[in-house]
Short mmCIF file of N, CA and C in Angstrom, two decimals:
data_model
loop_
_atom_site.label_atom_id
_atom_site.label_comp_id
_atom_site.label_asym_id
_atom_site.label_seq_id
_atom_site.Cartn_x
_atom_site.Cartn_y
_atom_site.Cartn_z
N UNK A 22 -20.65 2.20 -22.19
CA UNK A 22 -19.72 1.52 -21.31
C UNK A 22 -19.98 1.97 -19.87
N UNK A 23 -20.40 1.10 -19.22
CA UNK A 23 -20.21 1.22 -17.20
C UNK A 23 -19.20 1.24 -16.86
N UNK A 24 -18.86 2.18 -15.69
CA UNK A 24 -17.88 2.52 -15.05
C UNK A 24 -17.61 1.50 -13.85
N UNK A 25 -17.17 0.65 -13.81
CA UNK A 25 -16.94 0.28 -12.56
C UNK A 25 -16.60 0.83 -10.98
N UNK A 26 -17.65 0.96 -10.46
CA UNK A 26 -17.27 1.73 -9.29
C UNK A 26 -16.31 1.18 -8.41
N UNK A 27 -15.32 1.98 -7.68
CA UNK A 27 -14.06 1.86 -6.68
C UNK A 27 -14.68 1.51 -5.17
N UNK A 28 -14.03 1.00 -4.54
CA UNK A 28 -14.33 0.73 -3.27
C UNK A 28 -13.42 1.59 -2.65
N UNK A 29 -13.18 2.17 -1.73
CA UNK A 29 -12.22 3.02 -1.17
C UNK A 29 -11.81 2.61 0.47
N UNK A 30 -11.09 1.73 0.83
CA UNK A 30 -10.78 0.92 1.89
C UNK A 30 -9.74 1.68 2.77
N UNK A 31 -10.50 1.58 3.94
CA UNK A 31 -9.87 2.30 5.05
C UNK A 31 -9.56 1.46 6.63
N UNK A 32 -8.29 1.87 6.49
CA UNK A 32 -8.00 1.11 8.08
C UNK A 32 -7.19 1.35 8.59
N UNK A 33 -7.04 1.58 10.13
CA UNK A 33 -5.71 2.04 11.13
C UNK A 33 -5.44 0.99 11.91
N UNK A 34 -3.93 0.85 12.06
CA UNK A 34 -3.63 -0.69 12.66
C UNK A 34 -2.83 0.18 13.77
N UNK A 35 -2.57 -0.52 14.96
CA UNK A 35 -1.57 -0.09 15.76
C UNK A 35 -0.34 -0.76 15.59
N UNK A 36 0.53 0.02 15.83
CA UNK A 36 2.04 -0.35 15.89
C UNK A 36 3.17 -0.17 15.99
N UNK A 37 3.74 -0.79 17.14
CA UNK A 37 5.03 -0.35 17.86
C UNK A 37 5.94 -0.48 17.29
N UNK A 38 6.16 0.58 16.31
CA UNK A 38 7.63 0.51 16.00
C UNK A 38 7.85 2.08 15.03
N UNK A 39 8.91 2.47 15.14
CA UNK A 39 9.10 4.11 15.37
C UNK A 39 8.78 4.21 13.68
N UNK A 40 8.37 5.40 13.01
CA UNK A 40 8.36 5.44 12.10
C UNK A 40 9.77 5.88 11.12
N UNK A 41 10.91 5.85 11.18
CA UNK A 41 11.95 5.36 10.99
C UNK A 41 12.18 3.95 10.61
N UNK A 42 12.05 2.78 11.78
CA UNK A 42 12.05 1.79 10.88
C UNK A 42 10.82 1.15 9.80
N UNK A 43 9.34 1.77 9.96
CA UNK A 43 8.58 1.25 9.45
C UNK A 43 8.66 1.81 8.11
N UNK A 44 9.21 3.10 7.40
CA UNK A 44 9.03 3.86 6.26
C UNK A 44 9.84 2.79 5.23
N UNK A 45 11.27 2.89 5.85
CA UNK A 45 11.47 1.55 4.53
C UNK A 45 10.62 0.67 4.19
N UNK A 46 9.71 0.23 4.57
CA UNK A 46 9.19 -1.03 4.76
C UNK A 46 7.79 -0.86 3.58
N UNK A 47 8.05 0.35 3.55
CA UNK A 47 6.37 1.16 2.86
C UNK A 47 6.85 1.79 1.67
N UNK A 48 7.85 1.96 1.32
CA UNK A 48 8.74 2.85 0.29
C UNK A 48 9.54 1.88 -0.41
N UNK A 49 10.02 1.23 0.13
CA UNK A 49 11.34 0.53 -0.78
C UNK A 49 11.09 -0.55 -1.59
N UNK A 50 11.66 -0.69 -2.76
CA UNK A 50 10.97 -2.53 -3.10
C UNK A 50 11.76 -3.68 -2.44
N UNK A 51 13.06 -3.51 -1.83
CA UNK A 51 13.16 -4.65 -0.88
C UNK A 51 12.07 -4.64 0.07
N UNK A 52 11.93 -3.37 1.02
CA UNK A 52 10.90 -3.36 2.00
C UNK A 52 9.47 -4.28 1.97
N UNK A 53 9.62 -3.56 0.43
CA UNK A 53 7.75 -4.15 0.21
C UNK A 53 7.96 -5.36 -0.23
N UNK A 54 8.95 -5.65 -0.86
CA UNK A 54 8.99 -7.18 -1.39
C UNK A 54 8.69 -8.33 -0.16
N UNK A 55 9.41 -7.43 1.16
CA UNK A 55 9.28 -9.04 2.56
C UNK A 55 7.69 -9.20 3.09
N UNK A 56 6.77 -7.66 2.49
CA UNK A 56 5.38 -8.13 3.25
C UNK A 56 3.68 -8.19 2.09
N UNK A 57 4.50 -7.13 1.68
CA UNK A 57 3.24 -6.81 0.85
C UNK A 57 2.94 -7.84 -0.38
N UNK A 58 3.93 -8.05 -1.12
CA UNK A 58 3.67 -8.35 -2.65
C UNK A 58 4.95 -9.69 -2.70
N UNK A 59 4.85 -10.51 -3.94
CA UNK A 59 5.97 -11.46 -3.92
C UNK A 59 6.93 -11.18 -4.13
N UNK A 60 7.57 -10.02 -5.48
CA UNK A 60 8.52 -9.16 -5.25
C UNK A 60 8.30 -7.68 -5.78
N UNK A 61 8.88 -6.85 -5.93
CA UNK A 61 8.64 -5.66 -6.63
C UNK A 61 10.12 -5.28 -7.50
N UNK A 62 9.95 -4.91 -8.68
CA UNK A 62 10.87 -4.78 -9.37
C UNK A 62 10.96 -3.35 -9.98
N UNK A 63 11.86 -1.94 -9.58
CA UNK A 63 11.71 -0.52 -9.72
C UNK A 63 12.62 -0.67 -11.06
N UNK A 64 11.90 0.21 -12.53
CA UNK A 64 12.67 0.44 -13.41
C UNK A 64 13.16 1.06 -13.54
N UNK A 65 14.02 1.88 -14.78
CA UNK A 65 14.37 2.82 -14.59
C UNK A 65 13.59 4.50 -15.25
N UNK A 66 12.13 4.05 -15.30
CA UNK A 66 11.55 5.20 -15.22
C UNK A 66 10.70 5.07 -13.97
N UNK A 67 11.13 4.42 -12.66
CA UNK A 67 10.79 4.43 -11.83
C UNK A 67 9.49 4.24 -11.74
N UNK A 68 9.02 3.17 -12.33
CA UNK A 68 7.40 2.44 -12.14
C UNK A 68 7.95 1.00 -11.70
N UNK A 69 7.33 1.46 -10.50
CA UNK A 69 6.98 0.31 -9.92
C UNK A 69 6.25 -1.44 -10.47
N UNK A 70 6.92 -2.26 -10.27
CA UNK A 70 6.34 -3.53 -10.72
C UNK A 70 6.60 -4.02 -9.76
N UNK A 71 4.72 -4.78 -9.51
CA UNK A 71 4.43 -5.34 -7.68
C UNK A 71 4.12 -6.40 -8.53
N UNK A 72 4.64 -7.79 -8.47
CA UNK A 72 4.08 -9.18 -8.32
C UNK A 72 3.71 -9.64 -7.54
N UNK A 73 2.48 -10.01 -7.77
CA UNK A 73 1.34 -11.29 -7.29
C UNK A 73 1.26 -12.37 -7.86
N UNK A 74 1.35 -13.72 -7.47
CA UNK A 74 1.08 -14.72 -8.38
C UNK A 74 1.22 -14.94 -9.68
N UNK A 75 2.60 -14.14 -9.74
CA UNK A 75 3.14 -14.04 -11.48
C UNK A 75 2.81 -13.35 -11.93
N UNK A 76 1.80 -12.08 -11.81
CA UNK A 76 1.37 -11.63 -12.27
C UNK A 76 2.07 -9.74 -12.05
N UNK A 77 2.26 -9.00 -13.12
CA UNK A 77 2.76 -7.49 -12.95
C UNK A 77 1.24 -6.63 -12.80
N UNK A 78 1.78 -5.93 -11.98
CA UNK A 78 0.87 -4.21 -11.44
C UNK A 78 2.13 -3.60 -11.47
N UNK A 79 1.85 -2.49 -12.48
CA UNK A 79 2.52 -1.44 -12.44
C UNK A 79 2.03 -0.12 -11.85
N UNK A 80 2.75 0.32 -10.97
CA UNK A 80 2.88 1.62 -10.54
C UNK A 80 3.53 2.83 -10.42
N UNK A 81 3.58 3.95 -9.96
CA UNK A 81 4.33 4.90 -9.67
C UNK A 81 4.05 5.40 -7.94
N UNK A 82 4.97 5.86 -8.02
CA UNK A 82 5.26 6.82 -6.42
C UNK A 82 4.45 8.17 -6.93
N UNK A 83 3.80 8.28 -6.39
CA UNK A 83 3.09 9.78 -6.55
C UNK A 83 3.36 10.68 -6.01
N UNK A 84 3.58 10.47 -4.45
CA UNK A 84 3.68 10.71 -3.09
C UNK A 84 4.36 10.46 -2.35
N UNK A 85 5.22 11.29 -1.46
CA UNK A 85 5.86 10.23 -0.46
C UNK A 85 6.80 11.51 0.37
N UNK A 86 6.83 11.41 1.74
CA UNK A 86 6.75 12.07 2.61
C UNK A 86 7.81 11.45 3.66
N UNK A 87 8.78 12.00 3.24
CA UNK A 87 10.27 10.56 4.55
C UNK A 87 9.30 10.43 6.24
N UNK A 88 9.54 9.02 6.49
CA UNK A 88 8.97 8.65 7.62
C UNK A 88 7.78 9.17 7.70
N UNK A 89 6.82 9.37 6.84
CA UNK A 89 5.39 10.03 7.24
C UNK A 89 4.31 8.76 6.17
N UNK A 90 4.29 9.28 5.35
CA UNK A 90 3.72 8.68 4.01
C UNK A 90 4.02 8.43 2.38
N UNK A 91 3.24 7.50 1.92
CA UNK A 91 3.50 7.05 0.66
C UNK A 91 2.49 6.58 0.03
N UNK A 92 2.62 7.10 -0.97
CA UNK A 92 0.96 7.12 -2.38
C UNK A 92 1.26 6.23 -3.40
N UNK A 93 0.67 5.06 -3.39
CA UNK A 93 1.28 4.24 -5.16
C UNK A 93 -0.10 4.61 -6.10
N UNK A 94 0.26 4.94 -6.97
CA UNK A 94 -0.88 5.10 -8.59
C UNK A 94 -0.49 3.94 -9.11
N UNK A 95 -1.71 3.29 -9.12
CA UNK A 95 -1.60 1.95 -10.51
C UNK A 95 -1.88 2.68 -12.00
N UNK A 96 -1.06 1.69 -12.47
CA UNK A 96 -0.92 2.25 -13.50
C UNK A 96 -1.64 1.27 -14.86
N UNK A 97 -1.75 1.15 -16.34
CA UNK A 97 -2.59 0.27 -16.93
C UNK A 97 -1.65 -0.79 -17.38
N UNK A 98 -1.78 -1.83 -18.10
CA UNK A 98 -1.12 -2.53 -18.43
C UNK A 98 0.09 -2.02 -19.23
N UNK A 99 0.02 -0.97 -19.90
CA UNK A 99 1.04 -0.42 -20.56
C UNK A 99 1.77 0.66 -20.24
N UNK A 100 1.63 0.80 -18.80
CA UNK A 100 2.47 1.26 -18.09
C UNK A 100 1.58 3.12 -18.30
N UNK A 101 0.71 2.47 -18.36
CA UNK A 101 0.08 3.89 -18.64
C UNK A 101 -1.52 4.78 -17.64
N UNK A 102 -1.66 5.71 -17.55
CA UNK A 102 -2.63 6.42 -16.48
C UNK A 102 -3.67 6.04 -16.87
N UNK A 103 -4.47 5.73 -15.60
CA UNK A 103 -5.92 5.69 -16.12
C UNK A 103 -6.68 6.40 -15.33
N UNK A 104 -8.29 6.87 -16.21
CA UNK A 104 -8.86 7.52 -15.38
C UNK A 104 -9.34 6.83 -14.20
N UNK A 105 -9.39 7.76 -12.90
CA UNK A 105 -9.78 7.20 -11.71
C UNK A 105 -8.83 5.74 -11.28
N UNK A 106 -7.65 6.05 -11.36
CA UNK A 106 -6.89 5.05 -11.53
C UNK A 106 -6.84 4.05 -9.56
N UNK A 107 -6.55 3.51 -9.56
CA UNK A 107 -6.58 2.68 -8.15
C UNK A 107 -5.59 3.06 -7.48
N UNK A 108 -5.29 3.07 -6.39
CA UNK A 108 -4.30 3.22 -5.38
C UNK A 108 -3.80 2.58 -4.08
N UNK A 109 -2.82 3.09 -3.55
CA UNK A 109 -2.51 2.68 -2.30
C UNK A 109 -1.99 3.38 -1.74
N UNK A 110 -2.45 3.80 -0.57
CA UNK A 110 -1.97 4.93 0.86
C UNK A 110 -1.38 5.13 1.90
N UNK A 111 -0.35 4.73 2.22
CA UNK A 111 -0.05 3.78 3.28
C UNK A 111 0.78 5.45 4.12
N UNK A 112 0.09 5.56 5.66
CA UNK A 112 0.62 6.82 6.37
C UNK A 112 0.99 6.68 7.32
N UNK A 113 1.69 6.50 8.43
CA UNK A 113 2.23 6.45 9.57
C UNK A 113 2.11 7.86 10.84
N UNK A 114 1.11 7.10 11.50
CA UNK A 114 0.32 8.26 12.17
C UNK A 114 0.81 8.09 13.43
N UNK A 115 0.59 9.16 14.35
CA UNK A 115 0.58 8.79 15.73
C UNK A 115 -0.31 9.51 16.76
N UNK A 116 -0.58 8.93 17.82
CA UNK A 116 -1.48 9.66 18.66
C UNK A 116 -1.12 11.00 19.56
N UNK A 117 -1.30 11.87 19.72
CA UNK A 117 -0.63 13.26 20.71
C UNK A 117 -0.84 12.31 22.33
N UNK A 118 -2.02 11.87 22.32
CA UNK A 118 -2.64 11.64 23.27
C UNK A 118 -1.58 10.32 24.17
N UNK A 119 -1.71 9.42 23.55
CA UNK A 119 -1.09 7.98 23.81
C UNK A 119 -0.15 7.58 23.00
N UNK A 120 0.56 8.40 21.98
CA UNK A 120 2.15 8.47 21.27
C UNK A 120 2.07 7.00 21.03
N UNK A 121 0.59 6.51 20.62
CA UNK A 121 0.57 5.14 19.99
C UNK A 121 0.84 5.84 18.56
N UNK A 122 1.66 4.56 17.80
CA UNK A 122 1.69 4.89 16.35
C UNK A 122 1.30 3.67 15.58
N UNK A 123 -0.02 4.62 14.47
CA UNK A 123 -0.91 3.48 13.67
C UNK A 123 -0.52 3.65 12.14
N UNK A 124 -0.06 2.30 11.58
CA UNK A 124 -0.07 2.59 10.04
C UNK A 124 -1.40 2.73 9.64
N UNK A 125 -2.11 3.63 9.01
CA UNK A 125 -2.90 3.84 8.17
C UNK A 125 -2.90 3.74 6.48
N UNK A 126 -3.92 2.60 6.30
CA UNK A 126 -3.74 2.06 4.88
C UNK A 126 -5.38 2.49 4.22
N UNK A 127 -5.05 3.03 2.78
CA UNK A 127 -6.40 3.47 1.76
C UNK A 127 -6.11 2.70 0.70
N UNK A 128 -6.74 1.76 0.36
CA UNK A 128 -7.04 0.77 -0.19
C UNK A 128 -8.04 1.34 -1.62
N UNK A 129 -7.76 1.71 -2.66
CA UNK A 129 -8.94 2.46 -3.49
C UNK A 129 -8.81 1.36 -4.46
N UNK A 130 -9.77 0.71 -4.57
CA UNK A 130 -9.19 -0.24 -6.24
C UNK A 130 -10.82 -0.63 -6.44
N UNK A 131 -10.77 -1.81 -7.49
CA UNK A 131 -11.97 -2.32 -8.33
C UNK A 131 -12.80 -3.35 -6.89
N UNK A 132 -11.21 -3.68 -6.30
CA UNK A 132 -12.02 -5.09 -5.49
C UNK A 132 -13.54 -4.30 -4.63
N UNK A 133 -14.67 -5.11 -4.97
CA UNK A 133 -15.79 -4.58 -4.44
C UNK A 133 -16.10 -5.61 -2.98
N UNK A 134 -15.41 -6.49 -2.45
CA UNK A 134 -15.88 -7.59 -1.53
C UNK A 134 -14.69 -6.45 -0.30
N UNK A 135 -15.28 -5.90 0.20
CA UNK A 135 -15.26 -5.37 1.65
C UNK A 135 -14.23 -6.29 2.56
N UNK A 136 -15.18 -7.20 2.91
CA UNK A 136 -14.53 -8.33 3.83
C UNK A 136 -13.20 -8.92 3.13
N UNK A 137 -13.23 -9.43 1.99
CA UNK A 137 -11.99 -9.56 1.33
C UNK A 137 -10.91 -8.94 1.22
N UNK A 138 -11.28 -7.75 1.07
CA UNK A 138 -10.61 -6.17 1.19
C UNK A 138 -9.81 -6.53 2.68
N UNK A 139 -10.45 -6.24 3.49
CA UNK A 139 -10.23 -6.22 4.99
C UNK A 139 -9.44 -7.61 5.81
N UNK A 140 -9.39 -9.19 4.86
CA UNK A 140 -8.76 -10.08 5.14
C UNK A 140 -7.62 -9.88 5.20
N UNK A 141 -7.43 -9.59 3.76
CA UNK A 141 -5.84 -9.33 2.92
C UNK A 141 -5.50 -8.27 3.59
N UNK A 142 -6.40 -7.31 4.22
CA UNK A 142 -5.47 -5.99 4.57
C UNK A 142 -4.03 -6.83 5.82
N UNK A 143 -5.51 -7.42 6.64
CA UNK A 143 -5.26 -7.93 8.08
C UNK A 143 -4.01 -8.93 7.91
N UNK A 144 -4.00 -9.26 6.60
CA UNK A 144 -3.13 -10.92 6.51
C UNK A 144 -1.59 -10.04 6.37
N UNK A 145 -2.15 -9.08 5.85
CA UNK A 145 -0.05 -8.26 5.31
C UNK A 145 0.22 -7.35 6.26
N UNK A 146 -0.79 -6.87 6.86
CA UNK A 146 0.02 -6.42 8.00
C UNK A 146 0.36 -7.21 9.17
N UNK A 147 -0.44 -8.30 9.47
CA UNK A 147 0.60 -9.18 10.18
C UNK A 147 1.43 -9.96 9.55
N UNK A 148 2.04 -9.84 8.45
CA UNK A 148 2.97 -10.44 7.89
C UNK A 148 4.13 -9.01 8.43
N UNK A 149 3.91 -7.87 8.12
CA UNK A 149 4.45 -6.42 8.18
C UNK A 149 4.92 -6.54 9.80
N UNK A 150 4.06 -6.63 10.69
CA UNK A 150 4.41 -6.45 11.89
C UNK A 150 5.40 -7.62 12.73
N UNK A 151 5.25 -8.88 12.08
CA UNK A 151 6.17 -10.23 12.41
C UNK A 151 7.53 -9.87 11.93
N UNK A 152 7.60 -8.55 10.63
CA UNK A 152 9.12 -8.62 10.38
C UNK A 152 9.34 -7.17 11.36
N UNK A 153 8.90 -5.80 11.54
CA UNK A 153 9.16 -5.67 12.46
C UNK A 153 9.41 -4.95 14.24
N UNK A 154 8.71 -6.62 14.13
CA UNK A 154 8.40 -6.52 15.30
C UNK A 154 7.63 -5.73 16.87
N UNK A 155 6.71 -5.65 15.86
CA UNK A 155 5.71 -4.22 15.96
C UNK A 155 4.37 -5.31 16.76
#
């Protein structure tokens, strides 16, 4: 059996808006439900379910850091770990220099198309920044 190799997707966006209001937005499943995904539904063993096109990804919070950062682990169809499992990184950085503040997103999954990778990144965070107002 071949391993499918991970792509590991990296990108810093700028954006004006304090990290206070942006952390809900990265943490919560209302939050994530208005940009990222169609909705997200938290159980009560706290795995995450992100819909796409009808479709469930289950996750967990791995990570998560008030107003700083947040780690999702995908999880398998049965709600279960896998090796080298996929992720999502999402960190709220800022500059010393120019007290610009950039969400930083790590993108680790199967998708191998780069540019595709990098559409969708571009398409939800300006969906992210229209709500707000960043």
């Amino acid at each position: 059996m071949t391993r499918a190799t991970k792509t590991k997707f990296v990108r810093e966006y700028p954006i004006n808006a304090s990290a206070k209001l942006l952390y809900p937005y990265l943490s919560s499943a209302s939050g994530l439900a208005q940009w990222f995904c169609d909705d997200v539904i938290v159980d009560e063993d706290k795995v995450y379910n992100f819909k796409w096109d009808g479709r469930s990804h289950y996750a967990e919070m791995t990570g998560h850091r008030t107003n700083k950062s947040v780690r999702f682990l995908f999880l398998g169809d049965k709600k279960e770990h896998m090796v080298d499992g996929s992720y999502i990184d999402f960190s709220i950085e800022s500059s010393e220099l120019t007290q610009e503040q950039f969400l930083k997103i790590v993108d680790y999954s199967d998708e191998e198309d780069v540019e595709e990778l990098e559409e969708l990144w571009d398409n939800l965070f300006q969906n992210l920044k229209e709500i707000v107002g960043g």
